[in-house]
Amino acid sequence: MNRLTRFAKHNSLTLAFGTGFLLTLVGQAVSGHADFNNQLVTDGLHPLGFLQYLATSDFAVDVTENWQSEYLQFFLYVFGTVWLLQRGSPESKELDKAGVESDREQKVGDHAGSDSPRWASDKGWRQTLYSRSLGIVMAVIFTWSWLTQSIAGVAAYNEEHLRQLQAPISWLQYLGSADFWNRTLQNWQSELLAVASMAILSVYLRQRGSPESKPVGAAHTSTGVEG
């Protein structure tokens, strides 16, 4: 097995989903461009070129409103599963392991191994930061994408209102608008439903060979066991 083949095999999950992301993003841009121009023509305006559309607030808000909901899901899931449990689910920790766990269990400080990340063996702020780095990064991306959504959203909202000869609103006014919260909450509710469904359905249903499922023959009450 050559180096390239080995790299592709060892990173196939990220590569497959990353490629899928890029393809669907391009598809969204193409279909969004067509829909946007249809609306412009309906309003008696000239259509935009594809590259011009990619720089519009409409495209930006459509992309970022989905990103922020996805990273909210990951952020809540990463932090929530520290303390919250679901009996029988492989998505949950074992029932007696709620909390941040001991240094020995987490292999930090004096319990770090020779192959542990360097900051895991540190006893100061580096270990504290690194031990929460996944959730922190998810929170930062969520906050950034939600802020970007709000900025692009108010621009798109005002552009539409100006075409209808209505007065624009400020960013703070937009944050309290029905348009902003409708865009936001319709994504949040679907993400939270998906997480809750995965947690409870994985108690009783199986997918052979998947680490997101328990072994096919595992008892329904087995918790924190992956296939």
mmCIF file of C-alpha atoms in Angstrom:
data_model
loop_
_atom_site.group_PDB
_atom_site.id
_atom_site.type_symbol
_atom_site.label_atom_id
_atom_site.label_comp_id
_atom_site.label_asym_id
_atom_site.label_seq_id
_atom_site.Cartn_x
_atom_site.Cartn_y
_atom_site.Cartn_z
ATOM 1 C CA MET A 1 0.000 0.000 0.000
ATOM 2 C CA ASN A 2 1.578 3.299 -1.106
ATOM 3 C CA ARG A 3 1.543 6.473 0.965
ATOM 4 C CA LEU A 4 -1.376 8.107 -0.877
ATOM 5 C CA THR A 5 -3.562 5.006 -0.627
ATOM 6 C CA ARG A 6 -2.734 4.640 3.059
ATOM 7 C CA PHE A 7 -3.575 8.302 3.687
ATOM 8 C CA ALA A 8 -6.915 7.959 1.869
ATOM 9 C CA LYS A 9 -7.820 4.826 3.827
ATOM 10 C CA HIS A 10 -6.816 6.243 7.202
ATOM 11 C CA ASN A 11 -8.708 9.504 6.558
ATOM 12 C CA SER A 12 -11.600 8.196 4.459
ATOM 13 C CA LEU A 13 -14.321 9.386 6.848
ATOM 14 C CA THR A 14 -13.152 13.006 6.773
ATOM 15 C CA LEU A 15 -12.367 12.897 3.051
ATOM 16 C CA ALA A 16 -15.750 11.418 2.119
ATOM 17 C CA PHE A 17 -17.795 13.850 4.155
ATOM 18 C CA GLY A 18 -15.547 16.776 3.242
ATOM 19 C CA THR A 19 -15.988 16.009 -0.454
ATOM 20 C CA GLY A 20 -19.732 15.634 0.062
ATOM 21 C CA PHE A 21 -19.798 19.014 1.785
ATOM 22 C CA LEU A 22 -18.023 20.740 -1.097
ATOM 23 C CA LEU A 23 -20.273 19.138 -3.712
ATOM 24 C CA THR A 24 -23.472 20.053 -1.887
ATOM 25 C CA LEU A 25 -22.185 23.586 -1.249
ATOM 26 C CA VAL A 26 -21.613 23.993 -4.987
ATOM 27 C CA GLY A 27 -25.073 22.570 -5.639
ATOM 28 C CA GLN A 28 -26.588 25.001 -3.153
ATOM 29 C CA ALA A 29 -24.764 27.894 -4.830
ATOM 30 C CA VAL A 30 -26.002 26.902 -8.300
ATOM 31 C CA SER A 31 -29.620 26.390 -7.270
ATOM 32 C CA GLY A 32 -29.559 29.462 -5.009
ATOM 33 C CA HIS A 33 -28.218 31.575 -7.862
ATOM 34 C CA ALA A 34 -31.049 30.447 -10.136
ATOM 35 C CA ASP A 35 -33.695 31.076 -7.481
ATOM 36 C CA PHE A 36 -32.228 34.489 -6.609
ATOM 37 C CA ASN A 37 -32.231 35.577 -10.243
ATOM 38 C CA ASN A 38 -35.795 34.369 -10.702
ATOM 39 C CA GLN A 39 -36.799 36.661 -7.860
ATOM 40 C CA LEU A 40 -34.858 39.588 -9.348
ATOM 41 C CA VAL A 41 -36.543 39.121 -12.717
ATOM 42 C CA THR A 42 -39.933 38.936 -11.013
ATOM 43 C CA ASP A 43 -39.144 42.253 -9.308
ATOM 44 C CA GLY A 44 -38.154 43.787 -12.656
ATOM 45 C CA LEU A 45 -34.406 43.855 -11.907
ATOM 46 C CA HIS A 46 -31.390 42.585 -13.832
ATOM 47 C CA PRO A 47 -30.077 39.124 -12.848
ATOM 48 C CA LEU A 48 -26.638 38.699 -11.298
ATOM 49 C CA GLY A 49 -23.719 36.624 -12.526
ATOM 50 C CA PHE A 50 -22.750 33.525 -10.544
ATOM 51 C CA LEU A 51 -19.657 35.074 -8.921
ATOM 52 C CA GLN A 52 -21.653 38.193 -8.057
ATOM 53 C CA TYR A 53 -24.238 35.997 -6.351
ATOM 54 C CA LEU A 54 -21.559 34.318 -4.234
ATOM 55 C CA ALA A 55 -20.730 37.743 -2.756
ATOM 56 C CA THR A 56 -24.342 38.533 -1.837
ATOM 57 C CA SER A 57 -25.765 38.554 1.660
ATOM 58 C CA ASP A 58 -28.476 36.138 0.536
ATOM 59 C CA PHE A 59 -25.946 33.396 -0.182
ATOM 60 C CA ALA A 60 -23.997 34.142 3.004
ATOM 61 C CA VAL A 61 -27.044 33.968 5.264
ATOM 62 C CA ASP A 62 -28.314 30.751 3.648
ATOM 63 C CA VAL A 63 -24.956 29.058 4.287
ATOM 64 C CA THR A 64 -24.202 30.352 7.773
ATOM 65 C CA GLU A 65 -27.670 29.775 9.216
ATOM 66 C CA ASN A 66 -27.116 26.053 8.679
ATOM 67 C CA TRP A 67 -23.541 26.096 9.947
ATOM 68 C CA GLN A 68 -24.464 27.749 13.229
ATOM 69 C CA SER A 69 -27.178 25.194 13.972
ATOM 70 C CA GLU A 70 -24.862 22.274 13.248
ATOM 71 C CA TYR A 71 -22.119 23.593 15.506
ATOM 72 C CA LEU A 72 -24.660 24.404 18.211
ATOM 73 C CA GLN A 73 -25.622 20.740 18.078
ATOM 74 C CA PHE A 74 -22.008 19.616 18.428
ATOM 75 C CA PHE A 75 -21.294 22.136 21.198
ATOM 76 C CA LEU A 76 -24.325 21.095 23.255
ATOM 77 C CA TYR A 77 -23.641 17.422 22.626
ATOM 78 C CA VAL A 78 -19.962 17.594 23.582
ATOM 79 C CA PHE A 79 -20.677 19.477 26.813
ATOM 80 C CA GLY A 80 -24.006 17.848 27.604
ATOM 81 C CA THR A 81 -22.709 14.295 27.450
ATOM 82 C CA VAL A 82 -20.222 15.070 30.211
ATOM 83 C CA TRP A 83 -23.092 15.033 32.705
ATOM 84 C CA LEU A 84 -26.236 13.832 30.918
ATOM 85 C CA LEU A 85 -26.859 10.109 30.454
ATOM 86 C CA GLN A 86 -29.155 7.838 28.473
ATOM 87 C CA ARG A 87 -29.522 4.304 29.769
ATOM 88 C CA GLY A 88 -28.845 1.791 27.023
ATOM 89 C CA SER A 89 -27.431 4.234 24.465
ATOM 90 C CA PRO A 90 -23.927 4.031 22.946
ATOM 91 C CA GLU A 91 -24.179 7.828 22.623
ATOM 92 C CA SER A 92 -24.035 8.067 26.437
ATOM 93 C CA LYS A 93 -21.248 7.373 28.895
ATOM 94 C CA GLU A 94 -21.686 4.501 31.310
ATOM 95 C CA LEU A 95 -24.161 5.360 34.047
ATOM 96 C CA ASP A 96 -21.546 5.533 36.812
ATOM 97 C CA LYS A 97 -19.206 7.876 34.896
ATOM 98 C CA ALA A 98 -21.143 11.131 34.812
ATOM 99 C CA GLY A 99 -18.884 14.156 35.241
ATOM 100 C CA VAL A 100 -15.353 15.066 34.167
ATOM 101 C CA GLU A 101 -13.852 11.804 35.497
ATOM 102 C CA SER A 102 -10.571 11.368 37.348
ATOM 103 C CA ASP A 103 -7.093 12.277 36.077
ATOM 104 C CA ARG A 104 -6.291 8.566 35.885
ATOM 105 C CA GLU A 105 -9.310 7.840 33.692
ATOM 106 C CA GLN A 106 -8.551 10.827 31.477
ATOM 107 C CA LYS A 107 -4.793 10.104 31.325
ATOM 108 C CA VAL A 108 -3.730 13.617 32.259
ATOM 109 C CA GLY A 109 -1.037 15.061 34.515
ATOM 110 C CA ASP A 110 0.982 12.328 36.186
ATOM 111 C CA HIS A 111 -1.159 9.706 34.442
ATOM 112 C CA ALA A 112 -0.342 10.864 30.905
ATOM 113 C CA GLY A 113 1.398 8.328 28.707
ATOM 114 C CA SER A 114 4.430 8.708 26.478
ATOM 115 C CA ASP A 115 2.153 9.060 23.444
ATOM 116 C CA SER A 116 -0.274 11.495 25.104
ATOM 117 C CA PRO A 117 -0.634 15.020 23.660
ATOM 118 C CA ARG A 118 1.997 17.304 25.220
ATOM 119 C CA TRP A 119 -0.498 19.573 26.951
ATOM 120 C CA ALA A 120 -2.249 16.586 28.556
ATOM 121 C CA SER A 121 0.769 16.036 30.809
ATOM 122 C CA ASP A 122 0.905 19.707 31.853
ATOM 123 C CA LYS A 123 -0.559 20.531 35.277
ATOM 124 C CA GLY A 124 -1.410 24.171 34.615
ATOM 125 C CA TRP A 125 -3.690 26.185 32.377
ATOM 126 C CA ARG A 126 -2.579 24.327 29.268
ATOM 127 C CA GLN A 127 -4.103 21.082 30.515
ATOM 128 C CA THR A 128 -7.264 22.903 31.610
ATOM 129 C CA LEU A 129 -7.621 24.516 28.196
ATOM 130 C CA TYR A 130 -6.739 21.422 26.188
ATOM 131 C CA SER A 131 -9.104 19.216 28.203
ATOM 132 C CA ARG A 132 -11.987 21.414 27.051
ATOM 133 C CA SER A 133 -10.644 22.395 23.639
ATOM 134 C CA LEU A 134 -13.154 20.421 21.552
ATOM 135 C CA GLY A 135 -16.178 22.064 23.142
ATOM 136 C CA ILE A 136 -14.520 25.489 23.106
ATOM 137 C CA VAL A 137 -13.755 25.307 19.388
ATOM 138 C CA MET A 138 -17.317 24.157 18.641
ATOM 139 C CA ALA A 139 -18.657 27.078 20.693
ATOM 140 C CA VAL A 140 -16.391 29.573 18.915
ATOM 141 C CA ILE A 141 -17.421 28.342 15.446
ATOM 142 C CA PHE A 142 -21.088 28.415 16.477
ATOM 143 C CA THR A 143 -20.775 31.974 17.811
ATOM 144 C CA TRP A 144 -18.891 33.147 14.717
ATOM 145 C CA SER A 145 -21.367 31.586 12.297
ATOM 146 C CA TRP A 146 -24.389 32.895 14.235
ATOM 147 C CA LEU A 147 -22.891 36.402 14.253
ATOM 148 C CA THR A 148 -22.148 36.127 10.530
ATOM 149 C CA GLN A 149 -25.692 34.910 9.917
ATOM 150 C CA SER A 150 -27.114 37.925 11.743
ATOM 151 C CA ILE A 151 -24.944 40.405 9.796
ATOM 152 C CA ALA A 152 -25.654 38.808 6.426
ATOM 153 C CA GLY A 153 -29.274 38.347 7.429
ATOM 154 C CA VAL A 154 -29.921 42.008 8.143
ATOM 155 C CA ALA A 155 -28.280 42.951 4.842
ATOM 156 C CA ALA A 156 -30.463 40.488 2.906
ATOM 157 C CA TYR A 157 -33.539 41.590 4.846
ATOM 158 C CA ASN A 158 -32.892 45.256 4.083
ATOM 159 C CA GLU A 159 -32.173 44.589 0.406
ATOM 160 C CA GLU A 160 -35.539 42.896 0.061
ATOM 161 C CA HIS A 161 -37.308 45.719 1.892
ATOM 162 C CA LEU A 162 -35.598 48.372 -0.233
ATOM 163 C CA ARG A 163 -36.812 46.614 -3.387
ATOM 164 C CA GLN A 164 -40.294 46.969 -1.909
ATOM 165 C CA LEU A 165 -39.625 50.641 -1.063
ATOM 166 C CA GLN A 166 -39.666 49.964 2.686
ATOM 167 C CA ALA A 167 -37.301 51.504 5.220
ATOM 168 C CA PRO A 168 -34.265 49.443 6.317
ATOM 169 C CA ILE A 169 -33.724 48.421 9.948
ATOM 170 C CA SER A 170 -30.628 48.327 12.141
ATOM 171 C CA TRP A 171 -28.702 45.217 13.139
ATOM 172 C CA LEU A 172 -30.049 45.394 16.705
ATOM 173 C CA GLN A 173 -33.593 45.702 15.397
ATOM 174 C CA TYR A 174 -33.002 42.697 13.164
ATOM 175 C CA LEU A 175 -31.845 40.625 16.152
ATOM 176 C CA GLY A 176 -35.327 41.063 17.601
ATOM 177 C CA SER A 177 -37.142 40.429 14.341
ATOM 178 C CA ALA A 178 -39.315 37.467 13.431
ATOM 179 C CA ASP A 179 -37.167 36.831 10.321
ATOM 180 C CA PHE A 180 -33.989 36.318 12.372
ATOM 181 C CA TRP A 181 -35.581 34.031 14.938
ATOM 182 C CA ASN A 182 -37.537 32.094 12.338
ATOM 183 C CA ARG A 183 -34.294 31.374 10.457
ATOM 184 C CA THR A 184 -32.562 30.459 13.714
ATOM 185 C CA LEU A 185 -35.163 28.335 15.497
ATOM 186 C CA GLN A 186 -36.223 26.301 12.472
ATOM 187 C CA ASN A 187 -32.647 24.989 12.368
ATOM 188 C CA TRP A 188 -32.200 24.553 16.107
ATOM 189 C CA GLN A 189 -35.325 22.461 16.555
ATOM 190 C CA SER A 190 -34.296 20.046 13.807
ATOM 191 C CA GLU A 191 -30.784 19.607 15.223
ATOM 192 C CA LEU A 192 -32.032 18.978 18.758
ATOM 193 C CA LEU A 193 -34.605 16.496 17.460
ATOM 194 C CA ALA A 194 -31.878 14.648 15.546
ATOM 195 C CA VAL A 195 -29.665 14.319 18.647
ATOM 196 C CA ALA A 196 -32.531 13.196 20.867
ATOM 197 C CA SER A 197 -33.652 10.670 18.243
ATOM 198 C CA MET A 198 -30.150 9.224 17.866
ATOM 199 C CA ALA A 199 -29.745 8.884 21.630
ATOM 200 C CA ILE A 200 -32.994 6.982 22.164
ATOM 201 C CA LEU A 201 -33.212 5.004 18.902
ATOM 202 C CA SER A 202 -29.699 3.612 19.403
ATOM 203 C CA VAL A 203 -30.953 1.979 22.615
ATOM 204 C CA TYR A 204 -33.167 -0.415 20.648
ATOM 205 C CA LEU A 205 -31.894 -0.348 17.059
ATOM 206 C CA ARG A 206 -28.545 -1.523 15.660
ATOM 207 C CA GLN A 207 -26.220 -0.872 12.728
ATOM 208 C CA ARG A 208 -23.720 -3.667 12.404
ATOM 209 C CA GLY A 209 -20.108 -2.470 12.249
ATOM 210 C CA SER A 210 -20.832 1.161 13.158
ATOM 211 C CA PRO A 211 -19.191 2.790 16.213
ATOM 212 C CA GLU A 212 -22.404 4.808 16.561
ATOM 213 C CA SER A 213 -24.271 1.592 17.356
ATOM 214 C CA LYS A 214 -23.952 -1.072 20.007
ATOM 215 C CA PRO A 215 -22.955 -4.577 18.894
ATOM 216 C CA VAL A 216 -25.982 -6.249 17.346
ATOM 217 C CA GLY A 217 -26.258 -8.756 20.179
ATOM 218 C CA ALA A 218 -25.754 -6.244 23.025
ATOM 219 C CA ALA A 219 -28.577 -5.928 25.542
ATOM 220 C CA HIS A 220 -30.876 -2.921 25.267
ATOM 221 C CA THR A 221 -29.705 -1.875 28.739
ATOM 222 C CA SER A 222 -25.995 -1.838 27.783
ATOM 223 C CA THR A 223 -24.821 1.762 28.084
ATOM 224 C CA GLY A 224 -21.736 3.382 26.582
ATOM 225 C CA VAL A 225 -20.881 0.273 24.551
ATOM 226 C CA GLU A 226 -19.876 0.774 20.922
ATOM 227 C CA GLY A 227 -19.858 -1.760 18.113
#
